[in-house]
C-alpha atoms as a printed R data frame, in Angstrom:
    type eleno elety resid chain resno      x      y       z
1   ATOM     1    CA   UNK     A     1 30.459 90.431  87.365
2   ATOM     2    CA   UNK     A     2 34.066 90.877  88.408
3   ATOM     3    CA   UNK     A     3 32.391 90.744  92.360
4   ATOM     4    CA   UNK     A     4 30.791 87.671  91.756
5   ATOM     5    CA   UNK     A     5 33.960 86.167  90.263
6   ATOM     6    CA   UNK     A     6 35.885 87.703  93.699
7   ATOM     7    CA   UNK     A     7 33.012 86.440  96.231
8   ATOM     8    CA   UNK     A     8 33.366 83.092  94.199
9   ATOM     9    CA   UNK     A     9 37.062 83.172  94.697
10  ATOM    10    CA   UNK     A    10 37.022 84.150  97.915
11  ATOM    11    CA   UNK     A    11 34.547 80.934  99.198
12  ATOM    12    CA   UNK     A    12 36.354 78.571  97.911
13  ATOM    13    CA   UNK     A    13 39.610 79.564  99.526
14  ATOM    14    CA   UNK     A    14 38.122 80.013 102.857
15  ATOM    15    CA   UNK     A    15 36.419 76.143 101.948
16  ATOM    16    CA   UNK     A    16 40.070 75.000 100.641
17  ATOM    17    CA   UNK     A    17 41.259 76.669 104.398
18  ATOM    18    CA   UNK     A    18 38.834 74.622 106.016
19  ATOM    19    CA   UNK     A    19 39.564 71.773 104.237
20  ATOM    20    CA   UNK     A    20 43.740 71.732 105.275
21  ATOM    21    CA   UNK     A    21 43.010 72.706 108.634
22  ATOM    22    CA   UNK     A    22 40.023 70.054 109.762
23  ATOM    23    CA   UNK     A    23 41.872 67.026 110.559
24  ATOM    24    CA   UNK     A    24 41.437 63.412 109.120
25  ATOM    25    CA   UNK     A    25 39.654 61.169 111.694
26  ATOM    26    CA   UNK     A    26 42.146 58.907 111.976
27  ATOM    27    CA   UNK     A    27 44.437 61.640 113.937
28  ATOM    28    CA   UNK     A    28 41.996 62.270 116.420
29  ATOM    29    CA   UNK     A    29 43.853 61.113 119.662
30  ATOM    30    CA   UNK     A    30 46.967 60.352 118.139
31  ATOM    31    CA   UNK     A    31 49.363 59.782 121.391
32  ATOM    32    CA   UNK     A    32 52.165 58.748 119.259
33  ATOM    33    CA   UNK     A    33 53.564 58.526 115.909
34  ATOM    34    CA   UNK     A    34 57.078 56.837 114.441
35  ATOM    35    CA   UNK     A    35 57.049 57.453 110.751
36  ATOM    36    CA   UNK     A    36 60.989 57.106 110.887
37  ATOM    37    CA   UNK     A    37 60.919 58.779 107.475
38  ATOM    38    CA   UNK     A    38 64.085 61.376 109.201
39  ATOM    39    CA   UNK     A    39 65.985 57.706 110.338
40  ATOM    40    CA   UNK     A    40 65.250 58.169 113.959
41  ATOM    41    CA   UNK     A    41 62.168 57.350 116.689
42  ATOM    42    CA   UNK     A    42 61.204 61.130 116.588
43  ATOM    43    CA   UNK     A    43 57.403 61.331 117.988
44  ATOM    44    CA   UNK     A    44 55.641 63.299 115.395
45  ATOM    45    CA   UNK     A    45 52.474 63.797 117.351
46  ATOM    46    CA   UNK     A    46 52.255 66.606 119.242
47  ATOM    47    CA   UNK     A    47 52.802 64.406 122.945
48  ATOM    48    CA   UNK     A    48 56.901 64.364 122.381
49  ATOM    49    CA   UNK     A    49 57.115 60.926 123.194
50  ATOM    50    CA   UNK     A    50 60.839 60.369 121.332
51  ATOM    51    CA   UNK     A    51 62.217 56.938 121.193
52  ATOM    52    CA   UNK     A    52 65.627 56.331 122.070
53  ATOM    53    CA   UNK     A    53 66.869 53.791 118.863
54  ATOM    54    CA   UNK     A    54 69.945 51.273 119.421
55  ATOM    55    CA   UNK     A    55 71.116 48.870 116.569
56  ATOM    56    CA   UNK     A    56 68.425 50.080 114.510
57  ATOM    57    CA   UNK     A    57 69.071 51.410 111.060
58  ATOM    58    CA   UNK     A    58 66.805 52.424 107.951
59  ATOM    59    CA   UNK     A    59 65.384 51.534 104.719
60  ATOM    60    CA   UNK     A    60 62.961 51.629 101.995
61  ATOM    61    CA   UNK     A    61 59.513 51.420 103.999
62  ATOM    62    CA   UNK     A    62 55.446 51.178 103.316
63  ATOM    63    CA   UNK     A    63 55.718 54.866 103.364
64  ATOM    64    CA   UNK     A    64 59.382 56.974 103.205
65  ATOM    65    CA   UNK     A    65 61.552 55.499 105.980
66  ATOM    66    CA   UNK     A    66 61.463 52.295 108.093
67  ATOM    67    CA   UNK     A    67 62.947 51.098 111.066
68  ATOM    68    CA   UNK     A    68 65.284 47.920 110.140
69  ATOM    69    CA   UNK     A    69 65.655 45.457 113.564
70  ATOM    70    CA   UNK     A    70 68.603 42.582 113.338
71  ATOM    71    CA   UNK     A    71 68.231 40.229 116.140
72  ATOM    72    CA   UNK     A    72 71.834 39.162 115.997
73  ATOM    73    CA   UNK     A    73 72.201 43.004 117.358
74  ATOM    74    CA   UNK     A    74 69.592 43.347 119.582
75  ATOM    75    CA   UNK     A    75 68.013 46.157 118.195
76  ATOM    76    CA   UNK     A    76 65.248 47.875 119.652
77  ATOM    77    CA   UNK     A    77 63.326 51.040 120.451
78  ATOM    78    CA   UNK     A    78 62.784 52.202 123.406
79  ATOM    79    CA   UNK     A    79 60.091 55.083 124.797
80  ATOM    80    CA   UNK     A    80 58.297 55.852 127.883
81  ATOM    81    CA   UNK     A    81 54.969 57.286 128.269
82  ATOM    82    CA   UNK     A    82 54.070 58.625 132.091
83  ATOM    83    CA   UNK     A    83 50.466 58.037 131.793
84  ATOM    84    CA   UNK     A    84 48.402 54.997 130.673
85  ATOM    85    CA   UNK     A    85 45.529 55.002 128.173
86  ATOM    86    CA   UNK     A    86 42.106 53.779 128.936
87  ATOM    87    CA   UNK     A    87 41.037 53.048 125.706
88  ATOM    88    CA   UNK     A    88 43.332 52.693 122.986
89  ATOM    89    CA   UNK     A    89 44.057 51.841 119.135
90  ATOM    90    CA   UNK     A    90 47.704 50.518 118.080
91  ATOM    91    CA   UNK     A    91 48.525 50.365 114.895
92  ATOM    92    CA   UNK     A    92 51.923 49.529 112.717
93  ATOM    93    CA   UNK     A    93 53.041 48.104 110.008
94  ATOM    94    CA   UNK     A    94 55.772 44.988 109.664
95  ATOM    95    CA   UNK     A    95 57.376 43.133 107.255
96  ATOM    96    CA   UNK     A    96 59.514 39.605 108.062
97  ATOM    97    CA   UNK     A    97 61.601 37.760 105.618
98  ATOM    98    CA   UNK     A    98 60.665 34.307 107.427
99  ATOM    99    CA   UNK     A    99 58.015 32.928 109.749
100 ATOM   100    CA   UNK     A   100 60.227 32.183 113.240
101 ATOM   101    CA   UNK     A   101 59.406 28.803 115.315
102 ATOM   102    CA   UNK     A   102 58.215 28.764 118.789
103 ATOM   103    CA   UNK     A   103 61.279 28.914 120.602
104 ATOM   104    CA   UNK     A   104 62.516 31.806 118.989
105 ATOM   105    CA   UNK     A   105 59.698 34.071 119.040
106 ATOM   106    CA   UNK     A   106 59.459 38.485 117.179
107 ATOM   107    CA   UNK     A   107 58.406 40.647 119.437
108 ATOM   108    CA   UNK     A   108 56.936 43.766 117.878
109 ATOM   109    CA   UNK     A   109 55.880 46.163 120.406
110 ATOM   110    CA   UNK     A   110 55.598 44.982 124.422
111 ATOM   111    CA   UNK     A   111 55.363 47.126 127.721
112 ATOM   112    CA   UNK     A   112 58.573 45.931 129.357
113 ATOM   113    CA   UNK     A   113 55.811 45.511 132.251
114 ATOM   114    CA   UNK     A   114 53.715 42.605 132.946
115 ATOM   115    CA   UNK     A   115 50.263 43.761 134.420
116 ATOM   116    CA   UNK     A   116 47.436 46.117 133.562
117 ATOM   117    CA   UNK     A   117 49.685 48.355 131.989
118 ATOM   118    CA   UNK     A   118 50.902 45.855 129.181
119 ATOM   119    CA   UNK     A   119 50.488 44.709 126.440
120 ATOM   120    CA   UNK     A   120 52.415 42.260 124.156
121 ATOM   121    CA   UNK     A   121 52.308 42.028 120.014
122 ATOM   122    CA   UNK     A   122 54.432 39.316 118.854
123 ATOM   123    CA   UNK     A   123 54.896 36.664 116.243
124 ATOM   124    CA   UNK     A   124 55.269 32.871 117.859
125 ATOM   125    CA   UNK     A   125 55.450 29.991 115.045
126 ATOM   126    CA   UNK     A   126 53.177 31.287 112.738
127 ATOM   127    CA   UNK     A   127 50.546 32.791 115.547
128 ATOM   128    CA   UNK     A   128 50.181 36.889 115.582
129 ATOM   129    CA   UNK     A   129 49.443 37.603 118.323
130 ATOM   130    CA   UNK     A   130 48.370 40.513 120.766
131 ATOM   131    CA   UNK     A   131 48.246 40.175 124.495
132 ATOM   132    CA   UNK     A   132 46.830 42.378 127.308
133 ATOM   133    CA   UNK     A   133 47.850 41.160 130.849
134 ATOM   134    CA   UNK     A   134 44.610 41.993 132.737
135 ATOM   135    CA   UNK     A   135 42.287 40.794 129.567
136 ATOM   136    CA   UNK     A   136 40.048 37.591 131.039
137 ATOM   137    CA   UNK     A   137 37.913 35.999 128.936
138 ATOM   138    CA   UNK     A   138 37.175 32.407 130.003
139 ATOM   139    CA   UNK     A   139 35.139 30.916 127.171
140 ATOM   140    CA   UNK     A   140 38.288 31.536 124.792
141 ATOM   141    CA   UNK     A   141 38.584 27.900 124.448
142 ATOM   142    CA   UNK     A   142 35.106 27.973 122.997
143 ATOM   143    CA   UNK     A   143 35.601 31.062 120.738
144 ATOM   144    CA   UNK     A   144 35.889 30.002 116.866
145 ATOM   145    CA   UNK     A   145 38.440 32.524 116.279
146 ATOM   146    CA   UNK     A   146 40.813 30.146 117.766
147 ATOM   147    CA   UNK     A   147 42.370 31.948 120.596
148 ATOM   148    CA   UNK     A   148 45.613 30.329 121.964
149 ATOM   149    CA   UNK     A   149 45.411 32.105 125.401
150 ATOM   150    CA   UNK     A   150 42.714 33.825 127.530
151 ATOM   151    CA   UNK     A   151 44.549 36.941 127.607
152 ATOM   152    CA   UNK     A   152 45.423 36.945 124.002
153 ATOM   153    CA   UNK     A   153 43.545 37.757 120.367
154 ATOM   154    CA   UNK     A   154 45.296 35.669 117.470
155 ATOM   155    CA   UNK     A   155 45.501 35.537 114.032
156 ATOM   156    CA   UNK     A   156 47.232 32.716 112.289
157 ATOM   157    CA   UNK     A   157 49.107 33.429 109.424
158 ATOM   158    CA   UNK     A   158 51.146 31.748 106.324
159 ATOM   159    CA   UNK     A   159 53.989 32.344 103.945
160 ATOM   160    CA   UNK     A   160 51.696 34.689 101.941
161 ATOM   161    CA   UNK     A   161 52.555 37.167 105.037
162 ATOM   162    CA   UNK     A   162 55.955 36.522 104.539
163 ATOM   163    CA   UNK     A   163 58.612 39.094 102.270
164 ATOM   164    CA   UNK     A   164 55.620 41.949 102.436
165 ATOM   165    CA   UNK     A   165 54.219 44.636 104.198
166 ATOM   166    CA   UNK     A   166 51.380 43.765 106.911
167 ATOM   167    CA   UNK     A   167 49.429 46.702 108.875
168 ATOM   168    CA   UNK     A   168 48.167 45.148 112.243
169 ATOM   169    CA   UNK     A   169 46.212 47.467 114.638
170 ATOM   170    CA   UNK     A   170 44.674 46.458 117.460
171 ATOM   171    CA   UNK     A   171 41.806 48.368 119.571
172 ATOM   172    CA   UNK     A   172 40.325 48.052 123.200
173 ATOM   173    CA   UNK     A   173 36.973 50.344 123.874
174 ATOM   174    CA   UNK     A   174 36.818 50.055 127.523
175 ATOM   175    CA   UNK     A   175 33.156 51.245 127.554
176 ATOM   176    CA   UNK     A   176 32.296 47.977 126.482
177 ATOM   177    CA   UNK     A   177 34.905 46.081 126.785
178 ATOM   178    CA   UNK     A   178 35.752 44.863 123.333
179 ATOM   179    CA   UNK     A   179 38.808 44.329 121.734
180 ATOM   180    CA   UNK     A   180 39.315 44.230 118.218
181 ATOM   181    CA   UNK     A   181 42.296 42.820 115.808
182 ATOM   182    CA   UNK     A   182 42.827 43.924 112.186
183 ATOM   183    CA   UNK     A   183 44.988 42.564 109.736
184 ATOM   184    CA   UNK     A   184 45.328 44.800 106.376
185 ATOM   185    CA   UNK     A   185 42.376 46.774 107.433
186 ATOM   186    CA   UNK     A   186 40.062 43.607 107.806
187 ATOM   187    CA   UNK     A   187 38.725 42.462 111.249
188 ATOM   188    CA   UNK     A   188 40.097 38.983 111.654
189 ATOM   189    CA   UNK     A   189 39.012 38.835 115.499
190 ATOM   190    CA   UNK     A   190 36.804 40.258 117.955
191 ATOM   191    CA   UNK     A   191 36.347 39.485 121.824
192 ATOM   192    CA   UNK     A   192 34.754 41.057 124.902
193 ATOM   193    CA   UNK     A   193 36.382 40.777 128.492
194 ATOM   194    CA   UNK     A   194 35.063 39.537 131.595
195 ATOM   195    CA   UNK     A   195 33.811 41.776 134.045
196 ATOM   196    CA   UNK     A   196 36.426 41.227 136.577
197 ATOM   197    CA   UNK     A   197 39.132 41.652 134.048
198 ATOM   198    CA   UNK     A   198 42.393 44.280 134.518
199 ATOM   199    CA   UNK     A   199 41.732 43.120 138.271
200 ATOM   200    CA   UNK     A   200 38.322 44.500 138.671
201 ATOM   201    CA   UNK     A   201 40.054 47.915 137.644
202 ATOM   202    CA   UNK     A   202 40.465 49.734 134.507
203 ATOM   203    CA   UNK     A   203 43.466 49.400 132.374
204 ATOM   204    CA   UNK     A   204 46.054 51.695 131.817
205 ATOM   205    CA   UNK     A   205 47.709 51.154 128.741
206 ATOM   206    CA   UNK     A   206 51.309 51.382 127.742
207 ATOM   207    CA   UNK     A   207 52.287 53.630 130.925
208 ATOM   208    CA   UNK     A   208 55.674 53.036 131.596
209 ATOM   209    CA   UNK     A   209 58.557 52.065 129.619
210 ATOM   210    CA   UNK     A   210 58.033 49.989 126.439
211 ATOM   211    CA   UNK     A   211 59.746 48.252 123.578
212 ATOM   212    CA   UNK     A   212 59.744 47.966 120.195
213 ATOM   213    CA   UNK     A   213 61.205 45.027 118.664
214 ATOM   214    CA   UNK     A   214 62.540 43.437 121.337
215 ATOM   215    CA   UNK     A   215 61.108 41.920 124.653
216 ATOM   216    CA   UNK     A   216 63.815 41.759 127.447
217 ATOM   217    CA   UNK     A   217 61.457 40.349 130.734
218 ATOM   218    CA   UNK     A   218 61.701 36.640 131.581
219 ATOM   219    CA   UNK     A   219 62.941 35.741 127.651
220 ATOM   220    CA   UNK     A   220 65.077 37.751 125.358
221 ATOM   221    CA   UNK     A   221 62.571 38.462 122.071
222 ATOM   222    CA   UNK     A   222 63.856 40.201 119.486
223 ATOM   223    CA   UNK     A   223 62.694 41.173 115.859
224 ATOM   224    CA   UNK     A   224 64.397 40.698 112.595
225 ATOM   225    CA   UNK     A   225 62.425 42.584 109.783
226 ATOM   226    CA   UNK     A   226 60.821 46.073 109.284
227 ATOM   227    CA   UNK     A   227 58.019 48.507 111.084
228 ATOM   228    CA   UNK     A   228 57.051 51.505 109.711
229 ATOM   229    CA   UNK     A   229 54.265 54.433 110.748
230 ATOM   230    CA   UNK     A   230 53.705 52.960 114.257
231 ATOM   231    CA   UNK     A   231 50.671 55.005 115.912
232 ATOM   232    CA   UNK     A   232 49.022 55.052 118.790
233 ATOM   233    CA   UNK     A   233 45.599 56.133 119.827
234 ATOM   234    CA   UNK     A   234 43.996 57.362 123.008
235 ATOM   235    CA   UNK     A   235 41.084 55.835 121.548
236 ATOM   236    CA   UNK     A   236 39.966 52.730 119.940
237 ATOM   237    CA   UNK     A   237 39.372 53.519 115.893
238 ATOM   238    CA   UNK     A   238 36.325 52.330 114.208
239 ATOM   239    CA   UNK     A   239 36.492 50.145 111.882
240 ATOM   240    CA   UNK     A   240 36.460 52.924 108.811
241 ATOM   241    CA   UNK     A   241 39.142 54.602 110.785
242 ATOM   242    CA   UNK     A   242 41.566 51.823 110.594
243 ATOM   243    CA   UNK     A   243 40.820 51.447 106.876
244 ATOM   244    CA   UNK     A   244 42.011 54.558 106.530
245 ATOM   245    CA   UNK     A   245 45.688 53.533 107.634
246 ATOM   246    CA   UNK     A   246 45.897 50.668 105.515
């Protein structure tokens, strides 16, 4: 009896083992991770990429920590990441006290870069909105999600997004092409790219320096308001995976 009882014991620790040691699919290809729960832009993936914070302080987040961005102060984040991804899955969480007009637009995270490398997330009266330079897809016009630009996926939003905590992840699967937007877990838009998109080449992602909370190319962008557990994926997540981060 007292074997049984050990043998017993003894299985369910090794399944309890297996359990804490088989990770959750939504870190698969984690390239980067800001959970700012220690107040700084410390990568907590294993790829080191560590931010380099100015003007930014902390608060009360989603989860632990967040960054806290002040315009007036031009705070931002900065990182750089030496190689580009292919396919990818960005994903973050924000929170704004007020929806700003056109002229003075949030920038959440951009590639300080402006080609196949790049891409934009920003809020621009009352539009989210995520760009990717080298993204062509000429029936946009056409497209009843409403697209404002042919290199951009949009999402318009209201007060009710205002004074609370939004997720927004974005995906590209360069096998076919697709590009996906998710609001709160929910997919809100959905495109596929021309064939002679990213110049007839394939992207590469976020190589390079990039920004988060500010955009300092041909306009000074800069956010006022909160992110929290920014991630980013070598990968784009299915659909179940970015539930999971909601």
């Amino acid at each position: 009896m007292k074997k049984t009882v050990a043998a017993v014991l003894m299985l369910l620790l090794v399944l309890a083992l297996g359990t804490v040691v088989q990770a959750a699919p939504a870190d698969d290809g984690l390239v980067l991770y800001y959970s700012f729960d220690d107040e700084s832009a410390k990568d907590s993936s294993s790829s080191g990429f560590n931010g380099t914070a100015n003007n930014v302080t902390y608060a009360q987040g989603v989860s632990g920590k967040a960054a806290v961005f002040d315009a007036a102060n031009q705070s931002n984040i900065v990182f750089t990441m030496p190689t580009g991804l292919q396919d990818m899955t960005l994903s973050f969480w924000y929170n704004i006290s007020e929806i700003p007009d056109d002229d003075v637009p949030y920038a959440f995270i951009c590639t300080t870069a402006w080609d196949n490398t790049a891409i934009h997330t920003h809020l621009t009266d009352g539009v989210v909105r995520a760009s990717y330079a080298g993204f062509k897809y000429k029936d946009y016009k056409n497209n009843e999600l409403g697209h404002t630009r042919e290199d951009s996926v949009d999402w318009f939003i209201t007060d009710s997004y205002v004074n609370k905590w939004i997720n927004f992840t974005v995906t590209y699967n360069s096998a076919t092409r697709e590009r996906m937007l998710y609001m709160n877990g929910t997919l809100v838009a959905h495109d596929v790219a021309d064939e002679d998109s990213f110049g007839g080449t394939t992207p590469n992602f976020l190589a390079g320096e990039t920004q988060i909370g500010s955009w300092t190319g041909d306009a000074k962008r800069y956010l006022t308001g909160m992110m929290d557990e920014i991630r980013i994926y070598n990968r784009a997540l299915s659909a179940d995976e970015v539930t999971e981060l909601v």
